[in-house]
Tab-separated table of C-alpha atoms in Angstrom:
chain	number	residue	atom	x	y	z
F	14	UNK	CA	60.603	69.003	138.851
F	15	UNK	CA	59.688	70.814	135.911
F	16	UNK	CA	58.115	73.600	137.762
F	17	UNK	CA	61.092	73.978	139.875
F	18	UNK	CA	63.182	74.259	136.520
F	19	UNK	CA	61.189	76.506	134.858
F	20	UNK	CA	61.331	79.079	137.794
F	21	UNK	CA	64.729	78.539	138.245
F	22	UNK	CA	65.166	79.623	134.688
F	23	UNK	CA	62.962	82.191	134.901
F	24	UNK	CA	64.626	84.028	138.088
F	25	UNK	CA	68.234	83.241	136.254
F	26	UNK	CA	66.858	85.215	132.737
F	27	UNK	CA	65.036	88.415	135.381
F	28	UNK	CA	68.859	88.287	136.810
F	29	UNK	CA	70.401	88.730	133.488
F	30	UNK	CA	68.056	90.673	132.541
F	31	UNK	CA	68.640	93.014	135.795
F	32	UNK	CA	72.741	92.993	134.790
F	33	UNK	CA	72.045	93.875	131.294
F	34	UNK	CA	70.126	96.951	132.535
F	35	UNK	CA	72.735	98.157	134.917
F	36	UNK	CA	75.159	97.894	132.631
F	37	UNK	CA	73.208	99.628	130.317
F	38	UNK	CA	73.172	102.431	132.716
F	39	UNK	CA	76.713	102.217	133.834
F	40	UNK	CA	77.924	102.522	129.909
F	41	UNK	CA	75.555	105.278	129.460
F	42	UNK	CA	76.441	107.271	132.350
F	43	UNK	CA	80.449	106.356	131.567
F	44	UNK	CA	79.995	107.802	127.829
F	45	UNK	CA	77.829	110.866	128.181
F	46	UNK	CA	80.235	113.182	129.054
F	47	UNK	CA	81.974	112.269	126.068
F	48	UNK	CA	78.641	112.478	124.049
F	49	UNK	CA	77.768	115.730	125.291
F	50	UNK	CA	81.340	117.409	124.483
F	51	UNK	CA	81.327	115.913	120.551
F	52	UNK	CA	77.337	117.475	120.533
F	53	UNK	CA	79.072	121.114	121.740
F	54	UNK	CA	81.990	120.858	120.021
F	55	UNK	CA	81.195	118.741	116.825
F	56	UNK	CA	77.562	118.561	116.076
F	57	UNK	CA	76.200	121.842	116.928
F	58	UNK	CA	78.590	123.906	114.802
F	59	UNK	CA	77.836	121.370	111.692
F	60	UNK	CA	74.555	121.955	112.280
F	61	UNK	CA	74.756	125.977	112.462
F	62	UNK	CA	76.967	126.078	109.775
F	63	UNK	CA	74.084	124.140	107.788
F	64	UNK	CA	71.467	126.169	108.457
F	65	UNK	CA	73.323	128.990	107.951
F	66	UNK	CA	74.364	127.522	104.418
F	67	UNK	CA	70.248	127.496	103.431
F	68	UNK	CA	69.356	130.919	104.102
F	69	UNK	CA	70.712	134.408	101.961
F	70	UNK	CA	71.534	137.201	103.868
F	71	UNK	CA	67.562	138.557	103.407
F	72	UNK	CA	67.158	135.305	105.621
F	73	UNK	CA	65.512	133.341	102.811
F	74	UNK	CA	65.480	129.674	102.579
F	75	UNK	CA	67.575	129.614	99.263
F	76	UNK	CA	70.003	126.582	97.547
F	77	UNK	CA	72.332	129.849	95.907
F	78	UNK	CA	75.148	128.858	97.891
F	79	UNK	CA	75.931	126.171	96.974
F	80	UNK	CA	74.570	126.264	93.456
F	81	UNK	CA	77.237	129.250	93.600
F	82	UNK	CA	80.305	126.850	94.555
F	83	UNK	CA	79.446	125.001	91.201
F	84	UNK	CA	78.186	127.205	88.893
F	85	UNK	CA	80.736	130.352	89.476
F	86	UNK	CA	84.399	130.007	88.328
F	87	UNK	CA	86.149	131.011	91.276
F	88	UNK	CA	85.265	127.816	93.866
F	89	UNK	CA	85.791	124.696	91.438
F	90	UNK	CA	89.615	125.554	90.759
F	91	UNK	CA	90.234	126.462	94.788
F	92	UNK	CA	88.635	123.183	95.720
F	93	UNK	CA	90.616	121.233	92.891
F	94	UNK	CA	93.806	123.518	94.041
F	95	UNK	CA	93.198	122.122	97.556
F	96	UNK	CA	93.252	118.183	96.406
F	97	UNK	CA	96.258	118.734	94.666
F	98	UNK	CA	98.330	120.080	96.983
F	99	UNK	CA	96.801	117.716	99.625
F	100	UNK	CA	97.574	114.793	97.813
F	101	UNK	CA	101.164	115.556	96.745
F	102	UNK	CA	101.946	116.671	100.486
F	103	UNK	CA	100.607	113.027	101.408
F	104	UNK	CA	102.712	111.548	98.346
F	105	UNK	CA	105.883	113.337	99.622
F	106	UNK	CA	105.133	112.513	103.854
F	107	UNK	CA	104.658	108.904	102.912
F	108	UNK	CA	108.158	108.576	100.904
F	109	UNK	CA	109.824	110.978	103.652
F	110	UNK	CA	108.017	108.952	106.520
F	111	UNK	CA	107.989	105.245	105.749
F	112	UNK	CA	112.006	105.166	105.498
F	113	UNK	CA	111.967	107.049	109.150
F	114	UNK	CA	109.524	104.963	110.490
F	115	UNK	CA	111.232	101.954	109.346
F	116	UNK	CA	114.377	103.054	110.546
F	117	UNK	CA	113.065	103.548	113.905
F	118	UNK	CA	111.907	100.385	114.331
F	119	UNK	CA	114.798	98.663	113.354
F	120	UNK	CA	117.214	100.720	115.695
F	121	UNK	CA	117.781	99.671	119.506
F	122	UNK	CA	115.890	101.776	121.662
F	123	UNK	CA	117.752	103.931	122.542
F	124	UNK	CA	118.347	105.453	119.019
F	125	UNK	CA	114.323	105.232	118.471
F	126	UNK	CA	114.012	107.105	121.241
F	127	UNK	CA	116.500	109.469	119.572
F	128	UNK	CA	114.477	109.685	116.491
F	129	UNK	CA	111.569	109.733	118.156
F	130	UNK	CA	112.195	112.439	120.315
F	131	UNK	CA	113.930	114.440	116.899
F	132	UNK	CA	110.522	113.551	115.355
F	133	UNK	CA	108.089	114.966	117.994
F	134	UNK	CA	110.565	117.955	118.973
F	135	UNK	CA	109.051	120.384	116.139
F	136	UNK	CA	105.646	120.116	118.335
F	137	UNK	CA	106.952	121.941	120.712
F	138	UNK	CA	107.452	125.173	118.581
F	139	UNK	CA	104.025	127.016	117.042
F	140	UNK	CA	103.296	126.868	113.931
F	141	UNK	CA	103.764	130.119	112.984
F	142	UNK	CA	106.777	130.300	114.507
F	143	UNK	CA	108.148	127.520	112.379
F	144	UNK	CA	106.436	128.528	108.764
F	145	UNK	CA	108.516	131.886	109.447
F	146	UNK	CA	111.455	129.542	109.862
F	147	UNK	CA	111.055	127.827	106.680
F	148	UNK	CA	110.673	131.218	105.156
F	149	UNK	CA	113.539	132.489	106.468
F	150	UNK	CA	115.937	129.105	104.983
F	151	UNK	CA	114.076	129.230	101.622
F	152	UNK	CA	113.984	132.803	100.577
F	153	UNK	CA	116.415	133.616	97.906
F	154	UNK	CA	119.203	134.015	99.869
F	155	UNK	CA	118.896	131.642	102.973
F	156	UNK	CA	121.002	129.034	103.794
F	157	UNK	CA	119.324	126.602	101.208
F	158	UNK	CA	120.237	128.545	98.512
F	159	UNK	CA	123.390	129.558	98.987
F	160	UNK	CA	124.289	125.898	99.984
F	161	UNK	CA	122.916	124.780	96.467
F	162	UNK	CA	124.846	127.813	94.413
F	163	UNK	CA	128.121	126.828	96.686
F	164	UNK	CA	128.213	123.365	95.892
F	165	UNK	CA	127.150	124.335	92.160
F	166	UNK	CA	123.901	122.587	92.073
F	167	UNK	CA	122.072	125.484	90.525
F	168	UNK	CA	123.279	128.527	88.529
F	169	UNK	CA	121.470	130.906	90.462
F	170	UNK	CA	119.133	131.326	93.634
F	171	UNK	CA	115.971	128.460	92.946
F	172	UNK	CA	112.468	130.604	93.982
F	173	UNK	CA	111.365	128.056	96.698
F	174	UNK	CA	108.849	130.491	98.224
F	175	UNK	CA	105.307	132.038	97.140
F	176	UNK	CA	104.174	129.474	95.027
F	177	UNK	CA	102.775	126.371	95.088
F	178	UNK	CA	105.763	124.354	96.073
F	179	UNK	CA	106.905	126.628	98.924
F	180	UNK	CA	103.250	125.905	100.630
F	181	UNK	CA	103.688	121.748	99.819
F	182	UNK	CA	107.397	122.252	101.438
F	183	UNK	CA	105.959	123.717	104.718
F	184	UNK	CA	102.448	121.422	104.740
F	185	UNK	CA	105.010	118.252	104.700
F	186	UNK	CA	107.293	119.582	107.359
F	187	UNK	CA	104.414	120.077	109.961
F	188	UNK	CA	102.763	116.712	108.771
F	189	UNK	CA	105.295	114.611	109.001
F	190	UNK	CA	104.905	113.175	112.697
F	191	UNK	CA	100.774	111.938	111.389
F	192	UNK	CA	102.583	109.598	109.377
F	193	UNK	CA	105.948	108.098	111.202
F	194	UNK	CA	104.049	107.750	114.377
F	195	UNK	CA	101.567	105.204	113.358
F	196	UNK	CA	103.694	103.358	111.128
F	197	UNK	CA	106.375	103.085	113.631
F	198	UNK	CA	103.423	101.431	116.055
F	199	UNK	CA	102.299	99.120	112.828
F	200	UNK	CA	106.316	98.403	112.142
F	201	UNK	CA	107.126	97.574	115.829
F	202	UNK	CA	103.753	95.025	116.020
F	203	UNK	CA	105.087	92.688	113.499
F	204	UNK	CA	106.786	89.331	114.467
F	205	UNK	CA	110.177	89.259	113.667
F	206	UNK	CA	109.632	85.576	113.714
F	207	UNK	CA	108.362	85.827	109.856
F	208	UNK	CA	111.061	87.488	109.002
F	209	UNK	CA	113.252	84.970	110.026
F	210	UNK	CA	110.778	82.105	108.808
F	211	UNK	CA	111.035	84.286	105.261
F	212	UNK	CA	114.877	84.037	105.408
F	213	UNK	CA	115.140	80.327	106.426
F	214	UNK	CA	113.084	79.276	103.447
F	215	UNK	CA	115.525	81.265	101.309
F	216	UNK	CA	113.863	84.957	100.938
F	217	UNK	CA	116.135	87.696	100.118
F	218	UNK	CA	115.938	90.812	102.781
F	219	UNK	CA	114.062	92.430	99.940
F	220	UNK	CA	111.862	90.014	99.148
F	221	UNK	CA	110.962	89.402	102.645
F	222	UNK	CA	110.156	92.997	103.592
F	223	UNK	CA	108.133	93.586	99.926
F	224	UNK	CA	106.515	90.118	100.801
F	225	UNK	CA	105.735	90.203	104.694
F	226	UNK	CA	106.754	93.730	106.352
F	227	UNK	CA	105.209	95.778	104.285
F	228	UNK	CA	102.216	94.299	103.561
F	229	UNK	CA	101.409	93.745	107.699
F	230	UNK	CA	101.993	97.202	107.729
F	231	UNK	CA	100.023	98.945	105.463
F	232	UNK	CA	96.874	99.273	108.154
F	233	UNK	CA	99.081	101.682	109.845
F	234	UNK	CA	100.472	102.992	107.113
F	235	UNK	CA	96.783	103.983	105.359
F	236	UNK	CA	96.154	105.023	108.749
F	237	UNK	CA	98.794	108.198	108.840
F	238	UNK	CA	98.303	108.634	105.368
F	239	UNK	CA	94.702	108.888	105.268
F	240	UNK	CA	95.112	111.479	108.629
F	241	UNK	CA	98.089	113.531	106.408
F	242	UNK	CA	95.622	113.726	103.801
F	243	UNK	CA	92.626	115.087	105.739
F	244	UNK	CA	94.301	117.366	107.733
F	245	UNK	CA	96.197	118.809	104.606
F	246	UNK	CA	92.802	119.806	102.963
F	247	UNK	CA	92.033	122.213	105.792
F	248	UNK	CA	95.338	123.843	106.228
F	249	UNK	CA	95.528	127.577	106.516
F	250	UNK	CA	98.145	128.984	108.015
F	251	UNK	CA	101.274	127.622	106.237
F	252	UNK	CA	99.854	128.207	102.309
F	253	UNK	CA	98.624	132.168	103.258
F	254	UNK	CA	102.132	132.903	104.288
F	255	UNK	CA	104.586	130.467	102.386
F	256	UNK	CA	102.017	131.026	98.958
F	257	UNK	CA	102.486	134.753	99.108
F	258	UNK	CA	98.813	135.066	98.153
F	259	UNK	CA	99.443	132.961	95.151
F	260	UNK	CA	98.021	129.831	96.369
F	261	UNK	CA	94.638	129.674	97.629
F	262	UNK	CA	93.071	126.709	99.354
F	263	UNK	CA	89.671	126.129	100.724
F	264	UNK	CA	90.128	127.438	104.598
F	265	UNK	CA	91.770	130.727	102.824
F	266	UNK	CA	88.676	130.804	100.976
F	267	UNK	CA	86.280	130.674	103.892
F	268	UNK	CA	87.944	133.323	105.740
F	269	UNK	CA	88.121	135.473	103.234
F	270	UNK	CA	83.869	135.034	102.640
F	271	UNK	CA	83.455	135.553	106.448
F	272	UNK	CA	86.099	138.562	106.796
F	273	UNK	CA	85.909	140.160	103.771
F	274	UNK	CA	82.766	140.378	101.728
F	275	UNK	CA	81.075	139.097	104.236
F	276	UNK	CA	79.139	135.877	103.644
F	277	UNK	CA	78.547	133.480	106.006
F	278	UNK	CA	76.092	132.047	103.560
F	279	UNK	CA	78.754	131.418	100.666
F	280	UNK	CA	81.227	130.034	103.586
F	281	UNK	CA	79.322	127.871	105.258
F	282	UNK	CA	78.060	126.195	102.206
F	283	UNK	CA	81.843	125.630	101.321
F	284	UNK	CA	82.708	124.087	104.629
F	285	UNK	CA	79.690	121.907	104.285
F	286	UNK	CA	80.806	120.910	100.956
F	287	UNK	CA	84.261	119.969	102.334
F	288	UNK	CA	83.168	117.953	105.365
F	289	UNK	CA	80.957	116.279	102.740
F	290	UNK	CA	84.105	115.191	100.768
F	291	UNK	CA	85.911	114.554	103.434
F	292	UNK	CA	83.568	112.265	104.677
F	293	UNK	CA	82.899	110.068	100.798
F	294	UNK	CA	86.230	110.042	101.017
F	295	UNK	CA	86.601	108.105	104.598
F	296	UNK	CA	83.900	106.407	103.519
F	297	UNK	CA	86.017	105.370	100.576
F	298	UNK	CA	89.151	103.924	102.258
F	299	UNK	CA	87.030	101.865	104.536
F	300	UNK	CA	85.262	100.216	101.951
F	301	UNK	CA	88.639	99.954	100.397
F	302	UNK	CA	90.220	98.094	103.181
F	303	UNK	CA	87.682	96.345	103.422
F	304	UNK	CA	88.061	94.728	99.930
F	305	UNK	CA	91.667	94.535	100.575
F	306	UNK	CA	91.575	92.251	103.176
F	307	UNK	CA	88.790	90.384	101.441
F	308	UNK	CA	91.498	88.984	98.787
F	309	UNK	CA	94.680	89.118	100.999
């Protein structure tokens, strides 16, 4: 009897064995394509742009470049520059977005869809084509302006554009929809039921969303914000022509090593040096979570 159990269990672990294996196979043969296009799209670049970051233009093995980024006073203020107006575009997206997020998931669907649709519209237009229609409302004297001397707001015509603001106006416009979209799907995936559990044991509205809503929210919330903030730091299109050559960020940086001087050297090192950030900084917010719901 023992013999017959033992090869029992011995042809039941070879079968699990077996469907563990083809498995194995299936999984990798389901995910390689997807492997394959993040290597040629993802990892190969990061890896030229590496070794092109370790070697002068002689072709020397050399650490200039990015002892350069530090050491020389032109790169230190850009990168700082490029924070800054990355975080206060995520600052001002988050304040714009939560309310219109909220809203939307407190209407019937009809209006989200409304909103939604009002959200996600701008998509549909190119970039360019809407940075040259926020330069067109707030030069000196476009609508916005002579709206705000009309109604007596200002004395004169405010100067919106080429400067630092007129790049955070046109960042948050275009960065918007990273934020509502996944706090709208956070918002709509809470129970209502706590809500009314809140109110039944006497919680203001107030309390109750400071208490419950927004707290089982903030996943998607850190989410869109984290995404606003990432994306801002590599922005490029909307700070050359709304900064008027006034602000300079990192990607305006880059192409000006590679199409001006040129050094691919200098601006590979600097890309490196952002994805590096960029990455701590992921890195960061994870662990950060992390701890977060550790003493929730």
């Amino acid at each position: 009897m023992n013999e017959i159990a033992m090869s029992i269990a011995s042809s039941n672990a070879a079968g699990l064995k077996s469907d563990g294996r083809r498995e194995g196979l299936w999984m990798l043969a389901v995910t390689l394509p997807a492997v394959l296009l993040i290597t040629l799209l993802v990892l190969l670049p990061m890896g030229w742009l590496s070794w092109l970051s370790l070697f002068d233009e002689n072709g020397a093995f050399t650490l200039q470049n990015y002892a350069r980024i530090f050491s020389s006073g032109a790169y230190v203020p850009i990168i700082i520059n490029t924070f800054i107006i990355s975080f206060a575009v995520t600052l001002l997206v988050s304040l714009l977005g939560y309310p219109i997020a909220y809203l939307m998931a407190q209407s019937s669907p009809k209006v989200t869809s409304l909103l939604l649709t009002a959200v996600l519209l701008p998509y549909w237009t190119p970039v360019l084509v809407r940075t040259y229609g926020w330069i067109a409302i707030l030069q000196r004297n476009g609508p916005l302006n002579k709206v705000l001397v009309a109604l007596g707001l200002v004395d004169g015509p405010v100067q919106f554009l080429y400067q630092t603001s007129g790049a955070i106006i046109g960042m948050t416009q275009i960065m918007l929809p990273y934020l509502i979209v996944p706090v709208y799907i956070a918002l709509r995936s809470v129970d209502k039921d706590y809500l009314k559990a809140a109110a039944g044991l006497g919680a203001s509205p107030t309390v109750a969303f400071w208490r419950i809503y927004f707290p089982l929210s903030l996943p998607g919330f850190a989410a869109g914000a984290l995404l606003v903030f990432i994306l801002s730091l590599g922005f490029y299109v909307v700070p050359a022509l709304m900064g008027g050559g006034r602000v300079t960020m990192i990607a305006m940086r880059i192409e000006r090593s590679v199409m001006v001087y040129p050094n691919w050297g200098a601006a590979s090192a600097l890309a490196i040096v952002l994805l590096v950030v960029t990455v701590l900084l992921l890195v960061i917010s994870v662990r950060l979570a992390r701890l977060g719901g550790n003493f929730r």
